[in-house]
Coordinates of C-alpha atoms and ligand atoms in Angstrom, one line a residue:
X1 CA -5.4 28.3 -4.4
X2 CA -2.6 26.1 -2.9
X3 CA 0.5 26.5 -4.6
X4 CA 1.5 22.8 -4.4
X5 CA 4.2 22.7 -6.9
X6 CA 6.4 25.3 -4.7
X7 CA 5.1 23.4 -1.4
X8 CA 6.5 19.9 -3.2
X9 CA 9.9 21.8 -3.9
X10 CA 10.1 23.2 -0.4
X11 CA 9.9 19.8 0.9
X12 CA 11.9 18.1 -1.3
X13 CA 15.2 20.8 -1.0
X14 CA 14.3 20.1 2.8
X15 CA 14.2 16.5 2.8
X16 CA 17.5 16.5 0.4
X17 CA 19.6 18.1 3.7
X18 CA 18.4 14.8 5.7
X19 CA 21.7 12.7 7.1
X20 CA 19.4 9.9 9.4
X21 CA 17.4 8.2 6.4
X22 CA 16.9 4.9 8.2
X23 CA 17.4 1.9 6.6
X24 CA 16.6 -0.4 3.7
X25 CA 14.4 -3.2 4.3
X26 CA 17.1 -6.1 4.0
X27 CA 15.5 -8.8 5.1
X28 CA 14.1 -9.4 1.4
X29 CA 17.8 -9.5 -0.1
X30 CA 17.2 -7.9 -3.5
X31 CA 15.7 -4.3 -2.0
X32 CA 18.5 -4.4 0.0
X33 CA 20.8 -3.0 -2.7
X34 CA 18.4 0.0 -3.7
X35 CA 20.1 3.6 -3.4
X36 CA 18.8 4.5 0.1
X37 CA 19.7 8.5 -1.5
X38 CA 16.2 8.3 -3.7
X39 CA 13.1 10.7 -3.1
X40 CA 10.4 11.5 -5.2
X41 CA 6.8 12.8 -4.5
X42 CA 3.9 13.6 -6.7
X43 CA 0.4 14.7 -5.7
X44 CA -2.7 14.8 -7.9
X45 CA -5.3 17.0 -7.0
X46 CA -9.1 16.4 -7.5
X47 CA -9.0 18.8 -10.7
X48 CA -6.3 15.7 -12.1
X49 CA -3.3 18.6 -11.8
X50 CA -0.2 16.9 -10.8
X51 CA 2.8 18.4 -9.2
X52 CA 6.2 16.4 -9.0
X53 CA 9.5 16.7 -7.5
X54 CA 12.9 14.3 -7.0
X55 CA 12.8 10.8 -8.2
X56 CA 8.6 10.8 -9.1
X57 CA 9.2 8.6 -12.4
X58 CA 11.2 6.0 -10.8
X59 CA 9.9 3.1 -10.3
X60 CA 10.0 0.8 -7.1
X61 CA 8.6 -1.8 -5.2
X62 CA 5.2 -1.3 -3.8
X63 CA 5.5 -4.0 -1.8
X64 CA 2.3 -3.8 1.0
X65 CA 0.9 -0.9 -0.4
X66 CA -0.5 -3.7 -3.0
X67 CA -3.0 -4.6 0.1
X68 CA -4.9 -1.8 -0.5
X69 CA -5.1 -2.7 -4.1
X70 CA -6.0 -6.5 -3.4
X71 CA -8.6 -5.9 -0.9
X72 CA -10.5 -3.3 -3.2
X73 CA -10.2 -6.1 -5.8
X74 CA -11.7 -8.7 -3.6
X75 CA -14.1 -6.4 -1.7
X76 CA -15.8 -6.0 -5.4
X77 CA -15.7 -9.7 -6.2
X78 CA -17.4 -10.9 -2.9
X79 CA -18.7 -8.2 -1.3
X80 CA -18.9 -8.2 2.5
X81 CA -18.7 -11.8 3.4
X82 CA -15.0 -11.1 3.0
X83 CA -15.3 -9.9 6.5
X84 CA -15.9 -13.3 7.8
X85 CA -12.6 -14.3 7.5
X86 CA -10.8 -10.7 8.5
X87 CA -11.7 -8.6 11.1
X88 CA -11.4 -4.5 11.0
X89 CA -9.4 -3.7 14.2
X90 CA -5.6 -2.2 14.5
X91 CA -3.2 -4.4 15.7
X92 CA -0.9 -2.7 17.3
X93 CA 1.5 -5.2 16.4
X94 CA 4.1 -5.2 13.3
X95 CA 3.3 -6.2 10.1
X96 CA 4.3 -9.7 9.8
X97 CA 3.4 -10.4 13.8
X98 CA 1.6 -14.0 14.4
X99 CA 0.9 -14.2 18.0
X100 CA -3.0 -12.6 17.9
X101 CA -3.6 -14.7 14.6
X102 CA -3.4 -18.0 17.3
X103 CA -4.9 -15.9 19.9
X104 CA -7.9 -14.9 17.7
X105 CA -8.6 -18.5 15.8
X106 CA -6.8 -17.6 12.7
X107 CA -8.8 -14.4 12.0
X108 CA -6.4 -11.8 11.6
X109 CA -7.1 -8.8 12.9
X110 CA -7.5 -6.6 9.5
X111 CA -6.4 -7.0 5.5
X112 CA -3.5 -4.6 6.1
X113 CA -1.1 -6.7 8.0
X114 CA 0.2 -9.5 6.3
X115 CA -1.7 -12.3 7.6
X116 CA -5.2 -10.7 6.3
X117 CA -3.7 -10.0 3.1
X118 CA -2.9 -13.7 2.9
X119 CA -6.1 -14.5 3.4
X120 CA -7.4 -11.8 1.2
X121 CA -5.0 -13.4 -2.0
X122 CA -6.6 -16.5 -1.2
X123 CA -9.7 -14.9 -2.1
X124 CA -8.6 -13.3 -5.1
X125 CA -6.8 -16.8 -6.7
X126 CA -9.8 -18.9 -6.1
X127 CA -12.3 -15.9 -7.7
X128 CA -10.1 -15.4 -10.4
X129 CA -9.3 -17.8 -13.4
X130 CA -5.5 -16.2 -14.4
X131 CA -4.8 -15.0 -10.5
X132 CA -1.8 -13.1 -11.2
X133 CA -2.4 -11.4 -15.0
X134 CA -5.8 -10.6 -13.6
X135 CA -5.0 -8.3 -10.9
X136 CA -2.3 -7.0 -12.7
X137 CA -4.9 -5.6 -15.7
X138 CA -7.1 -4.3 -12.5
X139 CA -4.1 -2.5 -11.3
X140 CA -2.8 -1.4 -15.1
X141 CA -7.1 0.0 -16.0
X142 CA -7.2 1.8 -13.0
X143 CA -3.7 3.8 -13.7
X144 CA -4.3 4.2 -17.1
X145 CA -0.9 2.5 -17.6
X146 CA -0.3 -0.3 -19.2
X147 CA 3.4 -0.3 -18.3
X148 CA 2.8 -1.4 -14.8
X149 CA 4.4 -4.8 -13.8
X150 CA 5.7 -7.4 -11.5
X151 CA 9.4 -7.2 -10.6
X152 CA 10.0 -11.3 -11.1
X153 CA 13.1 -11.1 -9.0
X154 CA 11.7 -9.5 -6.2
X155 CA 9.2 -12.2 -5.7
X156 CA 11.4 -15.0 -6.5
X157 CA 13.6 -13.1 -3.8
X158 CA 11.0 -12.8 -1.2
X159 CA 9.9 -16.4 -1.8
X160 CA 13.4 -17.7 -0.7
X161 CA 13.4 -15.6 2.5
X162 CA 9.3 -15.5 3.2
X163 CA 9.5 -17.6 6.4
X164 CA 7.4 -16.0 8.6
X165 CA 4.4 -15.4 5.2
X166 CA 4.8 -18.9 5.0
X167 CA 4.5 -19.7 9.2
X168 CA 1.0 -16.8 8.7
X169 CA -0.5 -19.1 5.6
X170 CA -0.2 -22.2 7.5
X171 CA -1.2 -21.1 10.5
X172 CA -4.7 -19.9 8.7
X173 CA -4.6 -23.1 6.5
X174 CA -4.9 -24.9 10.3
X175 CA -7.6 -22.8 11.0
X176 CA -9.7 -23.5 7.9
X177 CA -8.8 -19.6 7.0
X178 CA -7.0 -20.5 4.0
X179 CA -9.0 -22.5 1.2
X180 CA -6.2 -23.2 -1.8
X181 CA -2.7 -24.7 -1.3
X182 CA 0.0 -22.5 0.6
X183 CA 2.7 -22.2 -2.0
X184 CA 0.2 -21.5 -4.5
X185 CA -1.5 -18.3 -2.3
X186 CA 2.0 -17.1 -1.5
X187 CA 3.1 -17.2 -5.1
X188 CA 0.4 -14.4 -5.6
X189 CA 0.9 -12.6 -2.6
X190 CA 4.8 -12.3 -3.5
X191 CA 3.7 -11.1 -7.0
X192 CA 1.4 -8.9 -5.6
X193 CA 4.3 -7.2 -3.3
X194 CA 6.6 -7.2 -6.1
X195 CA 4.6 -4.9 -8.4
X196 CA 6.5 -1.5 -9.6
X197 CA 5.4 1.7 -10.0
X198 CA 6.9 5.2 -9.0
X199 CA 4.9 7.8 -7.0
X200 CA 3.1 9.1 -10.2
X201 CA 1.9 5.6 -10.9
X202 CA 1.3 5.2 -7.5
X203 CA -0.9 9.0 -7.0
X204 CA -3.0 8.3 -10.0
X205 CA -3.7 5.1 -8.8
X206 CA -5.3 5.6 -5.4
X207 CA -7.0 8.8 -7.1
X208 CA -9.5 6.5 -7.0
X209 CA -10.0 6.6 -3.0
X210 CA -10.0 10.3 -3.0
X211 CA -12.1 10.6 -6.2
X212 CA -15.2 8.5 -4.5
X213 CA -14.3 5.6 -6.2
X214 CA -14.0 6.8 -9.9
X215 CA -10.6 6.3 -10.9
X216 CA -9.1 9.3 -13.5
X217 CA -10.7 8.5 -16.0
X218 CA -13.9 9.2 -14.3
X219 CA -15.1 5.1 -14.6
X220 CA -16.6 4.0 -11.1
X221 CA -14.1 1.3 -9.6
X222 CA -16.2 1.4 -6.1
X223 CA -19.2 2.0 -4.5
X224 CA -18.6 5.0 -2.2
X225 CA -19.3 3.3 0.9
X226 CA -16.4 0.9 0.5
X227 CA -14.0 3.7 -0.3
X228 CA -15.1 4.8 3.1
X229 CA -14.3 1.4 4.6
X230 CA -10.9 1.3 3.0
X231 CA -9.9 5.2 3.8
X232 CA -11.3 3.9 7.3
X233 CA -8.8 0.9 7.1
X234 CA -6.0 2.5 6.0
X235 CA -6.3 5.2 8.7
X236 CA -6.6 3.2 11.3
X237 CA -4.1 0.3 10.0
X238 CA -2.3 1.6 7.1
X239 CA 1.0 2.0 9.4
X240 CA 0.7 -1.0 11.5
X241 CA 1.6 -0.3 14.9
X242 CA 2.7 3.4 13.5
X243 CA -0.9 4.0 12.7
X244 CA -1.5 6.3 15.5
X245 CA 1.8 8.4 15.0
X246 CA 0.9 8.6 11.3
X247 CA -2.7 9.7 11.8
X248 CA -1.3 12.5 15.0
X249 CA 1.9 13.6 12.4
X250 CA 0.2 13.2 9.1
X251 CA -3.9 13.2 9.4
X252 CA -4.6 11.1 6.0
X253 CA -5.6 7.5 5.4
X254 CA -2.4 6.3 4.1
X255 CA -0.3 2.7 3.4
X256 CA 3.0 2.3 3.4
X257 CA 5.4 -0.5 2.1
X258 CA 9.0 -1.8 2.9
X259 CA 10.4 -0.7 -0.4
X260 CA 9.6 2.8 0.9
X261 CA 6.7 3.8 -0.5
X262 CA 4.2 5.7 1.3
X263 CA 0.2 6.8 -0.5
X264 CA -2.3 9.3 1.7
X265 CA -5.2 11.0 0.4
X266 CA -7.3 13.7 1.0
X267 CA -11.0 12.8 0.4
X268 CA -12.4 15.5 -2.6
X269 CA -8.8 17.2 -2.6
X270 CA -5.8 15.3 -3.3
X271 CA -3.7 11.9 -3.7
X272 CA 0.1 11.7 -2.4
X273 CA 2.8 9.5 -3.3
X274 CA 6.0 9.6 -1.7
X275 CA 9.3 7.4 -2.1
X276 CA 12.5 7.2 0.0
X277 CA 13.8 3.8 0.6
X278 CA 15.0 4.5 4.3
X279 CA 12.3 2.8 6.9
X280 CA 12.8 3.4 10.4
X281 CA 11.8 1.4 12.8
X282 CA 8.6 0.3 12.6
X283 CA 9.3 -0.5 8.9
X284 CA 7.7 2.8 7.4
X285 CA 9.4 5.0 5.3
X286 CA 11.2 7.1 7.9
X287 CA 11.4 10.8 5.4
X288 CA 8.3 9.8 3.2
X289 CA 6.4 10.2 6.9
X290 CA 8.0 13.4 7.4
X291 CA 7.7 14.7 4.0
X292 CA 3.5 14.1 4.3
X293 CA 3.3 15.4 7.6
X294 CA 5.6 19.2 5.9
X295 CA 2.7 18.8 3.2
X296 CA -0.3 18.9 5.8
X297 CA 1.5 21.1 8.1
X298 CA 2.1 23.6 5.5
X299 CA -1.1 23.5 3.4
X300 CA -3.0 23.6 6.8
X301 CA -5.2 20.5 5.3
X302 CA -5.8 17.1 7.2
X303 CA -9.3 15.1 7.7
X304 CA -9.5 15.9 11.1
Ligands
LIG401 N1 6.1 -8.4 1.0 C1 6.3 -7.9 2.3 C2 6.2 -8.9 3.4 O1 5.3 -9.7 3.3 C3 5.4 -6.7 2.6 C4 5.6 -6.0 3.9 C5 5.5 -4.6 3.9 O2 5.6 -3.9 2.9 N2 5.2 -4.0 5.1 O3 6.9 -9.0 4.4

């Protein structure tokens, strides 16, 4: 058996020596002040053992990694006419880019990037009747944990700086991809980002994705064919137009967020959650990306 605890430790007093730990995301002011020091990782195994090291009870923003979250929401609520109105393609470009979105008629080119998960909140707020407290209990059932919350200033934060979300949703509302009022989908897609949780939060979460859909407490959240499709998505766009580096480094479905979060699973064997505040350039978590690709390195265990 692997000894994951002593793997977790190896890779944390590793990580710990790191000088270059890139940089906080600033361009939403209030993550800009978060202690870019911070590391924690927790994995769960399919048996529901977790092993922890650093900073795994703190929690943080979650920031895009609430895309994965939304979608799986949605995806049960309307089923596959969602893709309709997002297509399933990498992007190759950076999260927040808006050039293909003209190019391609306002479809953006998967729920991952932020212009799909615009258009994947406007699903969620015209399906659900209280938008914001609803998604929240999805997110608080499936953890088990009904500490989970928004972070209030994070989203008011983002709201006052979200130029380019707001250039995405009116772009789609032009399109006719974008059926309720602009300020009112952004207000749930800010709230959405603004969630907290630390990495254990975060691990028994997306148990769900490597547990064939049943979340820990063995309740069925998702058919197993859509937890291929979002395994699929998250591979293939989890890291934006890091994707490919994380799948050749890493080897796990995975989704990142600028508050410097990072989750990856291992379908049958294990969820990951790993935190360091530093991105690098591409906006990822520039150690969390290293630390997952010590853990499939030294436990000799990928998809591929
Ligand atoms: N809320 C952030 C934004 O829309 C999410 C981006 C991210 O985590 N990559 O810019």
């Amino acid at each position: 058996m692997i000894d994951y605890q002593n793997i977790l430790h190896t890779i944390f007093k590793s990580i710990g020596s790191e000088t270059d730990r890139g940089t906080v995301a600033r361009y939403i002011p209030e993550l800009a002040n978060i202690d870019v020091h911070k590391f924690g990782i927790q994995l769960v195994d399919n048996e529901k053992r977790s092993f922890s090291d650093g900073d795994s009870d703190e929690v943080f923003s979650i920031q895009s990694i609430s895309k994965v979250l939304s979608l799986a929401m949605a995806l049960s609520l309307v089923g596959e006419d969602l893709w309709k109105r997002v297509d399933v393609e990498p992007s190759g470009d950076p999260f927040n880019h808006l050039s293909l979105l003209e190019k391609e008629n306002g479809i953006p080119r998967n729920p991952l990037i932020n212009a799909g998960a615009i258009v994947i909140a406007d699903i969620l707020v015209s399906q659900l009747e209280n938008p914001k407290q609803d998604f929240l209990k999805f997110i608080r059932n499936i953890a088990n944990d009904q500490s989970i919350d928004f972070d209030p200033k994070v989203a008011k934060s983002e709201k006052e700086t979200g130029f380019r979300n707001f250039a995405a949703a009116n772009l789609l509302k032009s399109y006719g991809n974008l059926r309720n009022d602009v300020d009112f989908v952004l207000d749930f897609y800010f709230h959405q980002c603004s969630i907290q949780m630390s990495c254990a939060q975060l691990a028994k979460t997306f148990f769900l994705f490597s547990n064939r859909g049943k979340c820990i407490r063995n309740q069925a959240y998702l058919d197993i064919n859509r937890v291929k499709r979002i395994n699929a998505l998250m591979l293939t766009c989890g890291f934006y137009d890091e994707a490919g580096e994380f799948a050749f480094e890493v080897g796990l479905p995975g989704k990142s967020g600028v508050g410097g979060g990072i989750v990856a699973l291992l379908p049958n064997k294990f969820c990951v959650a790993t935190w360091s505040p530093g991105l690098n350039k591409k906006g990822n978590s520039k150690l969390g990306m290293q630390a997952l690709e010590k853990l499939t390195s030294y436990t000799s265990q990928s998809i591929f």
